[in-house]
Coordinates of C-alpha atoms in Angstrom, one line a residue:
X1 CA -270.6 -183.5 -54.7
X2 CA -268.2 -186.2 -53.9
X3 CA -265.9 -185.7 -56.8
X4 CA -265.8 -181.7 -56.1
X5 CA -265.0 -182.6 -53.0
X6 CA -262.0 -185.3 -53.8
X7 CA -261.0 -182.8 -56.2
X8 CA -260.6 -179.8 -53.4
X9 CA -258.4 -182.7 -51.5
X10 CA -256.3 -183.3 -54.5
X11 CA -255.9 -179.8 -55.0
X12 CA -255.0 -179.4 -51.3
X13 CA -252.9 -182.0 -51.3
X14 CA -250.4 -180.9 -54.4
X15 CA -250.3 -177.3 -52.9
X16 CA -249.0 -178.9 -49.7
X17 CA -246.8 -180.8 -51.7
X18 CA -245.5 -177.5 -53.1
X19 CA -245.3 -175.8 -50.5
X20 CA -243.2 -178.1 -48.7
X21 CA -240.7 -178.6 -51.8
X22 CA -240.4 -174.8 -51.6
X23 CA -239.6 -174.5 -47.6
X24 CA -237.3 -177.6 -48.3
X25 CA -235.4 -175.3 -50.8
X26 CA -235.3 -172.4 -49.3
X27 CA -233.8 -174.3 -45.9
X28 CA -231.1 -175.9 -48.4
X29 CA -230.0 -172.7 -49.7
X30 CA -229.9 -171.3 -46.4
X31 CA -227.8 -173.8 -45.3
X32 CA -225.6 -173.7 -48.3
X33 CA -225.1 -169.8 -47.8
X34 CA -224.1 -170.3 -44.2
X35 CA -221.9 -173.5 -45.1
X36 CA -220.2 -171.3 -47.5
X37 CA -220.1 -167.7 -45.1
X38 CA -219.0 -170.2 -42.7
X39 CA -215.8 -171.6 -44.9
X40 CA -214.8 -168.8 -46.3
X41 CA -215.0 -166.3 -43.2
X42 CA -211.9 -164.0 -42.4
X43 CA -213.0 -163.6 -38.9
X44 CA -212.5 -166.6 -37.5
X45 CA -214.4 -169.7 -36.3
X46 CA -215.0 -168.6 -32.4
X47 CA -217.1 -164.6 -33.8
X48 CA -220.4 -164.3 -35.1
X49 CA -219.7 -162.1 -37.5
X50 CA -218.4 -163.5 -41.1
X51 CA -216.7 -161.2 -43.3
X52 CA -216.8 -163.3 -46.6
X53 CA -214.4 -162.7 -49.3
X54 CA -216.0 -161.8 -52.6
X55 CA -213.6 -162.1 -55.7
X56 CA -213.1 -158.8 -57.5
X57 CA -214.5 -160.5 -60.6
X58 CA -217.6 -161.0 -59.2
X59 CA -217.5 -157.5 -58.1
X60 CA -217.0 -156.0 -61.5
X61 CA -219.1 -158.5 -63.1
X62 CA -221.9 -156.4 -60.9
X63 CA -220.9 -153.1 -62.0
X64 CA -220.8 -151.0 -64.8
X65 CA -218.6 -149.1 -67.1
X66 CA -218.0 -146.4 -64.7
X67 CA -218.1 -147.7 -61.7
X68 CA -215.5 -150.2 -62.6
X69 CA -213.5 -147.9 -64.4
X70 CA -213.8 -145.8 -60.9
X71 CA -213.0 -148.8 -58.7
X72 CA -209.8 -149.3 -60.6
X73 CA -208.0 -146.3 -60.5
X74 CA -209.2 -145.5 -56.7
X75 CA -207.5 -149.0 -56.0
X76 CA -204.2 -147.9 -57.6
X77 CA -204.7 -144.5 -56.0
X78 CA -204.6 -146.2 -52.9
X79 CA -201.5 -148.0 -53.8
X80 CA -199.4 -145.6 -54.8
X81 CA -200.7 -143.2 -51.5
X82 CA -199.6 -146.1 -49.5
X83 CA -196.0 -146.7 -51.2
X84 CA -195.9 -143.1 -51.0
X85 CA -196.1 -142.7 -47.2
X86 CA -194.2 -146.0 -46.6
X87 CA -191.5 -144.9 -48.7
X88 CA -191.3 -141.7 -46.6
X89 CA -190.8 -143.3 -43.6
X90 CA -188.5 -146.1 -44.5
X91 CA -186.1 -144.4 -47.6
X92 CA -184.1 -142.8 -44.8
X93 CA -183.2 -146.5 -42.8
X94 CA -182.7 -148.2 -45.8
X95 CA -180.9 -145.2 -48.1
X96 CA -177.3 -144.8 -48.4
X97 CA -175.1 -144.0 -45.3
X98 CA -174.9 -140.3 -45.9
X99 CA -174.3 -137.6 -43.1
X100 CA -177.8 -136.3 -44.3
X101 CA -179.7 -139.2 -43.6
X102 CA -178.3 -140.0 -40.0
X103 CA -179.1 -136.5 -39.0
X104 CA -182.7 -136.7 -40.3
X105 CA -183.0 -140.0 -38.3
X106 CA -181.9 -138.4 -35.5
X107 CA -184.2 -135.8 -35.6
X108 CA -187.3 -138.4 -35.7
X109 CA -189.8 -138.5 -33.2
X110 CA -189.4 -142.3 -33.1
X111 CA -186.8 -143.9 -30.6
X112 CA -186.2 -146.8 -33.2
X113 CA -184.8 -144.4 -35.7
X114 CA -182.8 -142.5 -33.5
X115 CA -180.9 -145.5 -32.7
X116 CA -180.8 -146.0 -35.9
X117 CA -179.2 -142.4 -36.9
X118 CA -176.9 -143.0 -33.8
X119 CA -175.9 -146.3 -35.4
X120 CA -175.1 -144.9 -39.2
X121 CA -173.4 -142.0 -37.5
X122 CA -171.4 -144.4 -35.6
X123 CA -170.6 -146.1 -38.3
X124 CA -169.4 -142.9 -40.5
X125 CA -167.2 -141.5 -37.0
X126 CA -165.2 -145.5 -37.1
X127 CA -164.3 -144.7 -40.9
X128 CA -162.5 -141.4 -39.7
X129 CA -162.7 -139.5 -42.1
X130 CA -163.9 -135.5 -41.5
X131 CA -164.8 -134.5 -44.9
X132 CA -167.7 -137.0 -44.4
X133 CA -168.7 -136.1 -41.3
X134 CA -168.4 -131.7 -41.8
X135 CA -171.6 -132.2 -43.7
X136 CA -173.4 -133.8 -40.6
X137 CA -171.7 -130.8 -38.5
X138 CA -173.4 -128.4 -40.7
X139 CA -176.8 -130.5 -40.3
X140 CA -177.0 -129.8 -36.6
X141 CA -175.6 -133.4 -35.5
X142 CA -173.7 -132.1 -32.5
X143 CA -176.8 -130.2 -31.7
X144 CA -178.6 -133.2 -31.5
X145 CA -176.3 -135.4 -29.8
X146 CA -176.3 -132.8 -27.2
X147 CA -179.4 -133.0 -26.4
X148 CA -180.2 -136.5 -26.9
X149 CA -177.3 -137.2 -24.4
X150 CA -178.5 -134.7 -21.6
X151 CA -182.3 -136.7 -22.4
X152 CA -184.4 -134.3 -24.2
X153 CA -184.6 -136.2 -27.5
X154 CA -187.8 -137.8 -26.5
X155 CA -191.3 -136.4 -25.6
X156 CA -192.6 -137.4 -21.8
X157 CA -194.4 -141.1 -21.4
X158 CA -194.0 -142.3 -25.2
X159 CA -190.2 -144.5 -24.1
X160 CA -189.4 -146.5 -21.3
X161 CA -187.0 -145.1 -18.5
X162 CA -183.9 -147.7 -19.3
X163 CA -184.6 -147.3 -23.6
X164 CA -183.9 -143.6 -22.8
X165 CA -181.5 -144.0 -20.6
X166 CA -179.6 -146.4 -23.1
X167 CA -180.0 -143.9 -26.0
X168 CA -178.9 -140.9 -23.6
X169 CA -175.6 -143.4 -22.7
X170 CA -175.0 -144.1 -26.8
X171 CA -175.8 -140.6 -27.8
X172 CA -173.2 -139.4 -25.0
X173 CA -170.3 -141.8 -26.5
X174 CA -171.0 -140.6 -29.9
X175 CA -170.3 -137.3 -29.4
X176 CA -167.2 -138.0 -27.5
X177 CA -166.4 -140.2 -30.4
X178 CA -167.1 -137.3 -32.6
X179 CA -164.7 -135.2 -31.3
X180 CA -162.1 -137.1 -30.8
X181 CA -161.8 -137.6 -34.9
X182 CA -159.7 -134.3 -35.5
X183 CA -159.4 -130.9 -35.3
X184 CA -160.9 -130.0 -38.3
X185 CA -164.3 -131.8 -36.1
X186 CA -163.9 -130.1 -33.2
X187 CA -163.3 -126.3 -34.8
X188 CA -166.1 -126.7 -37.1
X189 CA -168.3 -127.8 -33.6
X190 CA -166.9 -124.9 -31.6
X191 CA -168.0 -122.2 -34.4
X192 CA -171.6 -123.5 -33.6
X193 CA -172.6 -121.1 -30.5
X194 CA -175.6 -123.9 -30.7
X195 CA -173.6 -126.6 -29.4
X196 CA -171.2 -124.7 -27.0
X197 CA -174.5 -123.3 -25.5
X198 CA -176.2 -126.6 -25.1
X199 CA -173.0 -128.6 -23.7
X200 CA -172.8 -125.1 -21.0
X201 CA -176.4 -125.9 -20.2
X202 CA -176.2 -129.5 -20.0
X203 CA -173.1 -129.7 -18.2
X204 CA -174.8 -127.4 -15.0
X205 CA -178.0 -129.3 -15.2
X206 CA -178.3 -131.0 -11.7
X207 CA -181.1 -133.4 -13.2
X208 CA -178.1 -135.2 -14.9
X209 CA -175.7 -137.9 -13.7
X210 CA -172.7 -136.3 -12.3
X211 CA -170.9 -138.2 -14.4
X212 CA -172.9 -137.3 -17.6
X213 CA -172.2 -133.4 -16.7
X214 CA -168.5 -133.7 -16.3
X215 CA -168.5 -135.9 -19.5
X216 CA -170.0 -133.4 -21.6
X217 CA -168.3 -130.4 -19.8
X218 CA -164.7 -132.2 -20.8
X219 CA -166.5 -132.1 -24.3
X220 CA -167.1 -128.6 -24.2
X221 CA -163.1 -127.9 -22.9
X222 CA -161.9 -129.6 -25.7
X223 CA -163.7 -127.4 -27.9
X224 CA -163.1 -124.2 -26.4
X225 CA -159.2 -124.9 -26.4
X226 CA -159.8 -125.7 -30.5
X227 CA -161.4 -122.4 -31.6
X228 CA -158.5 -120.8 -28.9
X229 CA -155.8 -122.2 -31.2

């Protein structure tokens, strides 16, 4: 009776031993999974929430065939949408300093690239030279100086009052600038019943500047004695 019973302690005894080595472990590992969720979070030391980096070996170590063959291609499918949109966007800023390319920055719904357009269009009127500039006649630039001048190039509560007010001001002085280049310019402008329409509109709209209105109705003048000639 007394050695089944020291046998039951002994057996008691080692399981407790066992059970303790275990709940030791699993506290270690525990800790070592934190400690390394902890050090190698994305998220930051002051969240909760740990977004731990896995490395894309160990993530195609865990798949198969297909499903890494999958991963792979919607990875560069992703990369070439992305380049694809990003290049859409940006080819235009960073393209040559065609007529073509400031008129489709002009027409952008962005103010960053119509200062932009303004600028390469600028740039193209200081070279003086009308063969370049007929094509950006043709694309509807004096249309657009027009209105971005009399302030309808931008849709209500997306710019600040002075940005607009500043791109109005530069669009204004671009168009005078474009007309003062020749008179191959200003006939090719006048032919466009577009632009003589819009300056007649703008220059009898009492929201403007009186300034703005005569400006643009001394633009319009000019024109009109052109196509008499």
């Amino acid at each position: 009776s007394s050695s089944s019973s020291s046998s039951s302690s002994s057996s008691s005894s080692a399981r407790l031993r066992r059970l303790s080595g275990e709940t030791a472990g699993a506290s270690g590992a525990s800790s070592s999974d934190a400690a390394f969720a902890s050090s190698t979070s994305i998220a930051g030391a002051n969240t909760k929430e740990y977004l731990v980096r896995v490395p894309a070996a160990k993530i195609e170590a865990e798949m198969d065939a297909n499903e890494s063959f999958l991963r792979r291609h919607l990875v560069t499918l992703t990369s070439i949408g992305a380049a694809a949109y990003i290049g859409f966007y940006v080819a235009p800023i960073v393209g040559g300093g065609t007529s073509q390319s400031a008129v489709k920055l002009l027409r952008s719904d962005d103010g960053v690239f119509r200062r932009t357009g303004l600028s390469r269009l600028n740039a193209m009127i200081s070279a003086g030279h009308a063969t370049y500039l007929a094509p950006a006649i043709e694309e509807s630039a004096g249309e657009l100086l027009v209105s971005l001048a009399s302030g309808r190039g931008e849709k209500p509560g997306r710019a600040k009052a002075e940005e607009k007010a500043e791109e109005a001001a530069e669009a204004l002085r671009c168009l005078e600038s474009l007309v003062a280049v020749s008179e191959e310019i200003r006939v090719g402008l006048s032919k466009r019943a577009a632009v003589m329409d819009a300056l007649a509109a703008a220059s009898r709209d009492r929201t403007l500047a009186k300034d703005v209105r005569e400006r643009l109705a001394s633009v319009r003048e000019k024109l009109k004695r052109s196509a008499a000639k």
